[in-house]
mmCIF file of C-alpha atoms in Angstrom:
data_model
loop_
_atom_site.group_PDB
_atom_site.id
_atom_site.type_symbol
_atom_site.label_atom_id
_atom_site.label_comp_id
_atom_site.label_asym_id
_atom_site.label_seq_id
_atom_site.Cartn_x
_atom_site.Cartn_y
_atom_site.Cartn_z
ATOM 1 C CA MET V 1 30.916 81.721 -2.723
ATOM 2 C CA SER V 2 27.325 81.550 -3.892
ATOM 3 C CA ALA V 3 24.572 80.236 -1.645
ATOM 4 C CA ARG V 4 22.950 77.035 -2.894
ATOM 5 C CA VAL V 5 19.237 76.824 -3.593
ATOM 6 C CA GLY V 6 17.852 73.300 -3.966
ATOM 7 C CA VAL V 7 14.990 73.020 -6.476
ATOM 8 C CA VAL V 8 12.991 69.876 -5.722
ATOM 9 C CA VAL V 9 11.952 67.862 -8.775
ATOM 10 C CA PHE V 10 8.720 65.919 -8.320
ATOM 11 C CA PRO V 11 7.205 63.684 -10.991
ATOM 12 C CA GLY V 12 4.645 65.859 -12.768
ATOM 13 C CA ALA V 13 6.355 69.161 -11.948
ATOM 14 C CA CYS V 14 6.787 71.491 -14.924
ATOM 15 C CA ASP V 15 8.347 74.710 -13.633
ATOM 16 C CA GLU V 16 11.551 73.375 -12.122
ATOM 17 C CA ARG V 17 13.612 74.483 -15.130
ATOM 18 C CA ASP V 18 12.356 78.081 -14.974
ATOM 19 C CA ALA V 19 12.930 78.065 -11.211
ATOM 20 C CA LEU V 20 16.501 76.883 -11.733
ATOM 21 C CA LEU V 21 17.129 79.570 -14.374
ATOM 22 C CA ALA V 22 15.512 82.294 -12.230
ATOM 23 C CA VAL V 23 17.742 81.453 -9.263
ATOM 24 C CA ASP V 24 20.862 81.335 -11.436
ATOM 25 C CA ARG V 25 20.116 84.830 -12.782
ATOM 26 C CA VAL V 26 20.641 86.272 -9.319
ATOM 27 C CA ALA V 27 24.159 87.164 -8.220
ATOM 28 C CA GLY V 28 25.086 85.204 -5.105
ATOM 29 C CA LEU V 29 22.705 82.308 -5.747
ATOM 30 C CA GLU V 30 23.364 79.002 -7.434
ATOM 31 C CA ALA V 31 20.637 76.444 -8.100
ATOM 32 C CA GLN V 32 20.751 72.669 -8.020
ATOM 33 C CA TYR V 33 18.086 70.015 -8.519
ATOM 34 C CA LEU V 34 16.992 67.787 -5.643
ATOM 35 C CA PRO V 35 15.357 64.545 -6.841
ATOM 36 C CA HIS V 36 12.159 63.629 -4.988
ATOM 37 C CA VAL V 37 13.413 60.126 -4.175
ATOM 38 C CA GLU V 38 16.468 61.239 -2.207
ATOM 39 C CA ARG V 39 16.542 62.071 1.477
ATOM 40 C CA ASP V 40 19.318 64.591 0.930
ATOM 41 C CA LEU V 41 19.307 68.352 0.429
ATOM 42 C CA LYS V 42 22.928 68.280 -0.881
ATOM 43 C CA GLY V 43 24.023 71.138 1.335
ATOM 44 C CA SER V 44 21.313 73.529 0.113
ATOM 45 C CA ASP V 45 21.030 76.832 1.992
ATOM 46 C CA ALA V 46 17.427 77.270 0.833
ATOM 47 C CA VAL V 47 14.842 74.968 -0.741
ATOM 48 C CA LEU V 48 12.397 75.788 -3.524
ATOM 49 C CA LEU V 49 9.327 73.675 -4.317
ATOM 50 C CA PRO V 50 8.391 74.547 -7.910
ATOM 51 C CA GLY V 51 5.067 74.637 -9.703
ATOM 52 C CA GLY V 52 3.461 71.955 -11.780
ATOM 53 C CA PHE V 53 1.172 69.025 -11.213
ATOM 54 C CA SER V 54 3.100 66.710 -8.920
ATOM 55 C CA TYR V 55 1.667 63.186 -8.964
ATOM 56 C CA GLY V 56 -0.983 64.410 -11.389
ATOM 57 C CA ASP V 57 -2.643 66.472 -8.641
ATOM 58 C CA TYR V 58 -4.440 63.221 -7.801
ATOM 59 C CA LEU V 59 -6.504 63.154 -4.603
ATOM 60 C CA ARG V 60 -5.763 66.829 -3.841
ATOM 61 C CA ALA V 61 -3.079 69.094 -5.273
ATOM 62 C CA GLY V 62 0.092 68.506 -3.257
ATOM 63 C CA ALA V 63 -1.368 65.736 -1.070
ATOM 64 C CA ILE V 64 0.836 62.926 -2.394
ATOM 65 C CA ALA V 65 3.985 64.989 -3.017
ATOM 66 C CA ARG V 66 3.936 65.971 0.631
ATOM 67 C CA PHE V 67 4.937 62.367 1.474
ATOM 68 C CA ALA V 68 7.772 62.088 -1.088
ATOM 69 C CA PRO V 69 11.046 60.902 0.513
ATOM 70 C CA VAL V 70 12.780 64.272 0.021
ATOM 71 C CA MET V 71 9.986 66.007 1.958
ATOM 72 C CA GLU V 72 11.125 64.370 5.218
ATOM 73 C CA ARG V 73 14.317 66.400 4.991
ATOM 74 C CA VAL V 74 12.551 69.515 3.676
ATOM 75 C CA ILE V 75 10.198 69.451 6.692
ATOM 76 C CA GLU V 76 13.139 69.037 9.090
ATOM 77 C CA PHE V 77 15.009 71.843 7.328
ATOM 78 C CA ALA V 78 11.959 74.120 7.610
ATOM 79 C CA ARG V 79 11.555 73.331 11.317
ATOM 80 C CA GLU V 80 15.226 74.181 11.854
ATOM 81 C CA GLY V 81 14.519 77.624 10.380
ATOM 82 C CA GLY V 82 15.863 77.043 6.850
ATOM 83 C CA PRO V 83 14.291 79.201 4.119
ATOM 84 C CA VAL V 84 11.704 77.261 2.084
ATOM 85 C CA LEU V 85 9.817 78.756 -0.857
ATOM 86 C CA GLY V 86 6.789 77.115 -2.483
ATOM 87 C CA ILE V 87 5.488 78.442 -5.795
ATOM 88 C CA CYS V 88 1.969 77.429 -6.925
ATOM 89 C CA ASN V 89 2.020 73.615 -6.612
ATOM 90 C CA GLY V 90 4.870 74.117 -4.150
ATOM 91 C CA PHE V 91 2.556 76.346 -2.069
ATOM 92 C CA GLN V 92 -0.100 73.616 -2.167
ATOM 93 C CA ILE V 93 2.465 71.043 -1.004
ATOM 94 C CA LEU V 94 3.579 73.261 1.907
ATOM 95 C CA CYS V 95 -0.057 73.672 3.030
ATOM 96 C CA GLU V 96 -0.654 69.915 2.763
ATOM 97 C CA ALA V 97 2.525 69.352 4.820
ATOM 98 C CA ARG V 98 1.040 71.768 7.428
ATOM 99 C CA LEU V 99 4.135 73.924 7.174
ATOM 100 C CA LEU V 100 1.850 76.769 6.096
ATOM 101 C CA PRO V 101 -1.624 77.628 7.364
ATOM 102 C CA GLY V 102 -4.765 77.047 5.312
ATOM 103 C CA ALA V 103 -5.413 75.113 2.133
ATOM 104 C CA LEU V 104 -5.752 75.788 -1.594
ATOM 105 C CA LEU V 105 -9.159 75.063 -3.109
ATOM 106 C CA VAL V 106 -10.407 74.979 -6.684
ATOM 107 C CA ASN V 107 -10.910 78.496 -8.085
ATOM 108 C CA GLU V 108 -14.293 80.024 -7.364
ATOM 109 C CA HIS V 109 -15.113 80.108 -11.116
ATOM 110 C CA LEU V 110 -13.824 76.518 -11.584
ATOM 111 C CA LYS V 111 -11.671 77.548 -14.536
ATOM 112 C CA PHE V 112 -7.982 77.331 -15.163
ATOM 113 C CA THR V 113 -6.768 80.910 -15.107
ATOM 114 C CA CYS V 114 -3.604 82.248 -16.719
ATOM 115 C CA ARG V 115 -2.939 85.968 -16.514
ATOM 116 C CA GLN V 116 -0.714 88.699 -15.150
ATOM 117 C CA VAL V 117 -1.713 89.929 -11.686
ATOM 118 C CA LEU V 118 -0.559 92.683 -9.372
ATOM 119 C CA VAL V 119 0.275 91.808 -5.806
ATOM 120 C CA SER V 120 0.982 94.101 -2.925
ATOM 121 C CA VAL V 121 3.777 93.191 -0.509
ATOM 122 C CA GLU V 122 2.225 93.122 2.969
ATOM 123 C CA GLY V 123 4.949 91.457 4.976
ATOM 124 C CA THR V 124 8.695 91.986 4.749
ATOM 125 C CA ASP V 125 9.709 89.702 7.636
ATOM 126 C CA THR V 126 10.568 86.749 5.405
ATOM 127 C CA PRO V 127 13.863 85.932 3.651
ATOM 128 C CA PHE V 128 11.969 86.251 0.355
ATOM 129 C CA THR V 129 10.460 89.709 0.848
ATOM 130 C CA SER V 130 12.990 91.358 3.169
ATOM 131 C CA GLY V 131 14.333 93.453 0.293
ATOM 132 C CA CYS V 132 10.878 94.785 -0.638
ATOM 133 C CA THR V 133 9.030 97.699 0.885
ATOM 134 C CA THR V 134 5.582 97.338 2.432
ATOM 135 C CA GLY V 135 2.918 98.217 -0.113
ATOM 136 C CA GLU V 136 5.252 97.676 -3.055
ATOM 137 C CA ARG V 137 3.418 96.326 -6.122
ATOM 138 C CA LEU V 138 4.784 93.353 -8.032
ATOM 139 C CA SER V 139 3.558 92.197 -11.429
ATOM 140 C CA MET V 140 3.694 88.424 -11.881
ATOM 141 C CA PRO V 141 1.705 85.800 -13.791
ATOM 142 C CA VAL V 142 -0.609 83.215 -12.230
ATOM 143 C CA LYS V 143 -1.609 79.950 -13.919
ATOM 144 C CA HIS V 144 -3.645 77.547 -11.854
ATOM 145 C CA THR V 145 -6.978 75.834 -11.247
ATOM 146 C CA THR V 146 -6.500 75.250 -7.524
ATOM 147 C CA GLY V 147 -5.386 78.603 -6.145
ATOM 148 C CA ARG V 148 -8.161 79.806 -3.867
ATOM 149 C CA TRP V 149 -6.475 80.122 -0.485
ATOM 150 C CA PHE V 150 -8.798 79.287 2.380
ATOM 151 C CA ALA V 151 -8.475 79.127 6.154
ATOM 152 C CA PRO V 152 -11.302 78.268 8.540
ATOM 153 C CA PRO V 153 -12.615 80.968 10.883
ATOM 154 C CA GLY V 154 -10.224 81.313 13.792
ATOM 155 C CA VAL V 155 -7.195 80.350 11.739
ATOM 156 C CA LEU V 156 -7.845 83.216 9.334
ATOM 157 C CA GLU V 157 -7.948 85.813 12.120
ATOM 158 C CA GLN V 158 -4.838 84.320 13.694
ATOM 159 C CA VAL V 159 -2.912 84.438 10.404
ATOM 160 C CA GLU V 160 -3.947 88.042 9.823
ATOM 161 C CA ALA V 161 -3.151 89.121 13.389
ATOM 162 C CA ALA V 162 0.296 87.529 13.218
ATOM 163 C CA GLY V 163 1.040 89.368 9.964
ATOM 164 C CA GLN V 164 1.575 86.133 8.054
ATOM 165 C CA VAL V 165 -0.211 87.382 4.933
ATOM 166 C CA THR V 166 2.836 88.345 2.917
ATOM 167 C CA LEU V 167 1.292 89.062 -0.490
ATOM 168 C CA ARG V 168 -2.207 90.192 -1.425
ATOM 169 C CA TYR V 169 -3.750 90.534 -4.884
ATOM 170 C CA ALA V 170 -4.040 94.261 -5.521
ATOM 171 C CA ASP V 171 -6.366 96.502 -7.510
ATOM 172 C CA GLY V 172 -9.111 93.929 -8.007
ATOM 173 C CA THR V 173 -6.850 91.337 -9.640
ATOM 174 C CA ASN V 174 -7.799 88.445 -7.316
ATOM 175 C CA PRO V 175 -7.974 85.686 -9.952
ATOM 176 C CA ASN V 176 -9.454 82.842 -7.904
ATOM 177 C CA GLY V 177 -11.623 84.099 -5.032
ATOM 178 C CA SER V 178 -9.012 83.549 -2.317
ATOM 179 C CA LEU V 179 -10.008 84.766 1.154
ATOM 180 C CA HIS V 180 -8.908 88.315 1.968
ATOM 181 C CA ASP V 181 -7.200 88.465 -1.471
ATOM 182 C CA VAL V 182 -4.365 86.332 -0.108
ATOM 183 C CA ALA V 183 -1.734 85.583 -2.762
ATOM 184 C CA GLY V 184 1.050 84.437 -0.435
ATOM 185 C CA VAL V 185 1.449 83.461 3.221
ATOM 186 C CA ALA V 186 4.345 82.705 5.523
ATOM 187 C CA ASN V 187 4.603 80.543 8.628
ATOM 188 C CA GLU V 188 4.813 82.205 12.036
ATOM 189 C CA GLN V 189 8.616 82.249 11.995
ATOM 190 C CA GLY V 190 8.652 83.684 8.472
ATOM 191 C CA ASN V 191 11.153 81.193 7.049
ATOM 192 C CA VAL V 192 8.554 79.208 5.071
ATOM 193 C CA PHE V 193 6.702 81.106 2.372
ATOM 194 C CA GLY V 194 4.251 80.039 -0.323
ATOM 195 C CA LEU V 195 2.656 82.019 -3.145
ATOM 196 C CA MET V 196 0.399 81.300 -6.109
ATOM 197 C CA PRO V 197 1.937 83.859 -8.530
ATOM 198 C CA HIS V 198 4.959 82.606 -10.438
ATOM 199 C CA CYS V 199 7.916 84.764 -9.447
ATOM 200 C CA GLU V 200 10.171 82.437 -11.480
ATOM 201 C CA HIS V 201 8.305 83.387 -14.684
ATOM 202 C CA ALA V 202 8.764 87.107 -13.973
ATOM 203 C CA THR V 203 12.520 87.426 -14.351
ATOM 204 C CA ASP V 204 12.897 88.728 -17.917
ATOM 205 C CA GLU V 205 11.506 91.791 -19.720
ATOM 206 C CA LEU V 206 10.767 89.486 -22.645
ATOM 207 C CA THR V 207 7.890 87.945 -20.675
ATOM 208 C CA GLY V 208 6.576 91.231 -19.322
ATOM 209 C CA SER V 209 8.086 91.725 -15.891
ATOM 210 C CA THR V 210 11.221 91.236 -13.840
ATOM 211 C CA ASP V 211 9.461 91.782 -10.509
ATOM 212 C CA GLY V 212 9.984 88.151 -9.498
ATOM 213 C CA LEU V 213 13.655 88.991 -9.073
ATOM 214 C CA ARG V 214 12.692 91.160 -6.081
ATOM 215 C CA LEU V 215 11.926 87.922 -4.185
ATOM 216 C CA PHE V 216 15.008 86.019 -5.344
ATOM 217 C CA GLY V 217 17.152 89.106 -4.715
ATOM 218 C CA SER V 218 15.835 89.301 -1.139
ATOM 219 C CA LEU V 219 16.824 85.668 -0.638
ATOM 220 C CA ALA V 220 20.353 86.326 -1.947
ATOM 221 C CA THR V 221 20.812 89.235 0.447
ATOM 222 C CA HIS V 222 19.382 87.211 3.327
ATOM 223 C CA LEU V 223 21.674 84.236 2.683
ATOM 224 C CA SER V 224 24.797 86.376 2.189
ATOM 225 C CA ALA V 225 24.267 87.841 5.654
ATOM 226 C CA ILE V 226 24.426 84.387 7.270
ATOM 227 C CA PRO V 227 27.979 83.416 8.224
ATOM 228 C CA ALA V 228 29.013 80.196 6.457
ATOM 229 C CA MET Z 1 -14.740 56.449 2.618
ATOM 230 C CA LEU Z 2 -17.035 59.228 1.634
ATOM 231 C CA ILE Z 3 -15.169 62.530 1.597
ATOM 232 C CA ARG Z 4 -16.913 65.839 1.064
ATOM 233 C CA PRO Z 5 -16.324 69.559 1.468
ATOM 234 C CA LYS Z 6 -16.966 70.693 5.019
ATOM 235 C CA GLU Z 7 -20.183 72.508 5.695
ATOM 236 C CA GLY Z 8 -19.866 76.225 5.142
ATOM 237 C CA ILE Z 9 -17.037 75.935 2.625
ATOM 238 C CA LEU Z 10 -17.861 77.433 -0.740
ATOM 239 C CA ASP Z 11 -18.298 74.476 -3.100
ATOM 240 C CA PRO Z 12 -18.353 75.890 -6.649
ATOM 241 C CA GLN Z 13 -18.516 72.401 -8.146
ATOM 242 C CA GLY Z 14 -21.703 71.656 -6.222
ATOM 243 C CA GLN Z 15 -23.092 75.046 -7.240
ATOM 244 C CA ALA Z 16 -22.369 74.393 -10.919
ATOM 245 C CA VAL Z 17 -24.209 71.072 -10.746
ATOM 246 C CA GLU Z 18 -27.063 72.744 -8.869
ATOM 247 C CA ARG Z 19 -27.398 75.299 -11.660
ATOM 248 C CA ALA Z 20 -27.362 72.585 -14.339
ATOM 249 C CA LEU Z 21 -30.137 70.420 -12.893
ATOM 250 C CA PRO Z 22 -33.062 72.838 -13.482
ATOM 251 C CA ALA Z 23 -32.228 72.766 -17.201
ATOM 252 C CA LEU Z 24 -33.243 69.100 -17.125
ATOM 253 C CA GLY Z 25 -36.483 69.895 -15.360
ATOM 254 C CA TYR Z 26 -35.347 69.300 -11.761
ATOM 255 C CA ASP Z 27 -36.390 72.649 -10.347
ATOM 256 C CA ASP Z 28 -36.641 71.705 -6.701
ATOM 257 C CA VAL Z 29 -33.025 70.703 -6.058
ATOM 258 C CA GLU Z 30 -30.903 72.551 -3.509
ATOM 259 C CA ASN Z 31 -27.733 72.149 -1.436
ATOM 260 C CA VAL Z 32 -25.802 70.103 -4.005
ATOM 261 C CA HIS Z 33 -22.330 69.077 -2.876
ATOM 262 C CA VAL Z 34 -19.766 67.087 -4.795
ATOM 263 C CA GLY Z 35 -17.356 64.878 -2.879
ATOM 264 C CA ARG Z 36 -15.454 61.707 -3.653
ATOM 265 C CA LEU Z 37 -15.600 58.049 -2.786
ATOM 266 C CA VAL Z 38 -12.481 56.056 -1.958
ATOM 267 C CA GLU Z 39 -12.754 52.274 -1.908
ATOM 268 C CA LEU Z 40 -10.047 50.007 -0.593
ATOM 269 C CA GLU Z 41 -9.510 46.493 0.716
ATOM 270 C CA VAL Z 42 -7.627 45.969 3.938
ATOM 271 C CA GLY Z 43 -7.247 43.020 6.325
ATOM 272 C CA GLY Z 44 -8.016 42.829 10.043
ATOM 273 C CA ASP Z 45 -11.007 42.799 12.360
ATOM 274 C CA GLU Z 46 -13.601 45.499 11.946
ATOM 275 C CA ARG Z 47 -12.480 47.668 14.877
ATOM 276 C CA THR Z 48 -8.820 47.708 13.858
ATOM 277 C CA VAL Z 49 -9.737 48.317 10.229
ATOM 278 C CA THR Z 50 -11.987 51.283 11.078
ATOM 279 C CA ALA Z 51 -9.256 52.810 13.256
ATOM 280 C CA ARG Z 52 -6.611 52.369 10.561
ATOM 281 C CA VAL Z 53 -8.824 53.748 7.816
ATOM 282 C CA GLU Z 54 -9.706 56.782 9.925
ATOM 283 C CA GLU Z 55 -5.990 57.356 10.407
ATOM 284 C CA MET Z 56 -5.515 57.127 6.610
ATOM 285 C CA CYS Z 57 -8.232 59.747 6.180
ATOM 286 C CA GLU Z 58 -6.625 62.099 8.689
ATOM 287 C CA ARG Z 59 -3.172 61.743 7.184
ATOM 288 C CA LEU Z 60 -3.765 61.504 3.439
ATOM 289 C CA LEU Z 61 -7.181 60.685 2.015
ATOM 290 C CA ALA Z 62 -8.929 63.784 3.376
ATOM 291 C CA ASN Z 63 -7.701 67.210 4.418
ATOM 292 C CA PRO Z 64 -9.506 67.672 7.766
ATOM 293 C CA LEU Z 65 -9.155 71.447 7.423
ATOM 294 C CA ILE Z 66 -11.530 71.546 4.460
ATOM 295 C CA GLU Z 67 -13.120 68.108 4.201
ATOM 296 C CA SER Z 68 -15.209 65.812 6.363
ATOM 297 C CA TYR Z 69 -15.271 62.052 5.910
ATOM 298 C CA GLU Z 70 -17.316 59.001 6.789
ATOM 299 C CA VAL Z 71 -15.979 55.471 6.934
ATOM 300 C CA GLU Z 72 -18.098 52.449 6.176
ATOM 301 C CA THR Z 73 -16.843 48.866 6.272
ATOM 302 C CA ILE Z 74 -18.684 46.424 4.109
ATOM 303 C CA GLY Z 75 -18.331 42.726 3.430
ATOM 304 C CA VAL Z 76 -16.020 41.827 6.261
ATOM 305 C CA GLY Z 77 -14.439 38.597 4.994
ATOM 306 C CA PRO Z 78 -13.386 35.478 6.867
#
């Protein structure tokens, strides 16, 4: 039986369909939508917060979505050790919910940026990168205005020392001025992971890369190893 | 509530404004920062209101990791 991945649908999201399709491409995974108004994860084995502009990005990106009814359960699920993946806006929401360290700020150059980047896998202790090798390069697109990861002094050193930086922009492709070229971070336990690049848009040769499947494939392997 | 980027945090919006002002002849401007103002009406005595609004700032209106805030109560009604 396939493991179920719940894709949360917030008002203003736009990448939930690609996320659903990306998950369904992977053998052993089956995606389902989770409406933002419900306090129910419908038996999901992992939760994905997709990209977009939830609640219009009003106030701060992710600040309002973080209090959506479904997030109560997502936060509980994360604290219980359940795998939670946040892509772009989903990453912003996880930082606002304090499930991940740091915050996402407006890009250093203030512009919306949309381009292919290379990231280097730095941490393989998460359900989403466990199938990758350290130093492996992944090609994925970014498309955001608010993607500059920041952590205050003290927190930054702590995050680095604990090995929570999971992905780093490689070869000078940092598109937003994020500190230490951070493209993705995990929580201390490793079960919550957020990234700015869109792994769900990198699952077909037609759009330039299938490297995003490395992350979804890792999740499938991770979930299949857990006894039902 | 006046919410602004914390000191020391790179504020590209403030920098862009700072670069634009000399074009209008304001050559002596420095340290420009852009924040936001949130206005709201809420009932209760001044002490309770200030405490509640500060709580709102901590939980939603500001992100204390990157932003500082000031609360001012004006026109306390009957």
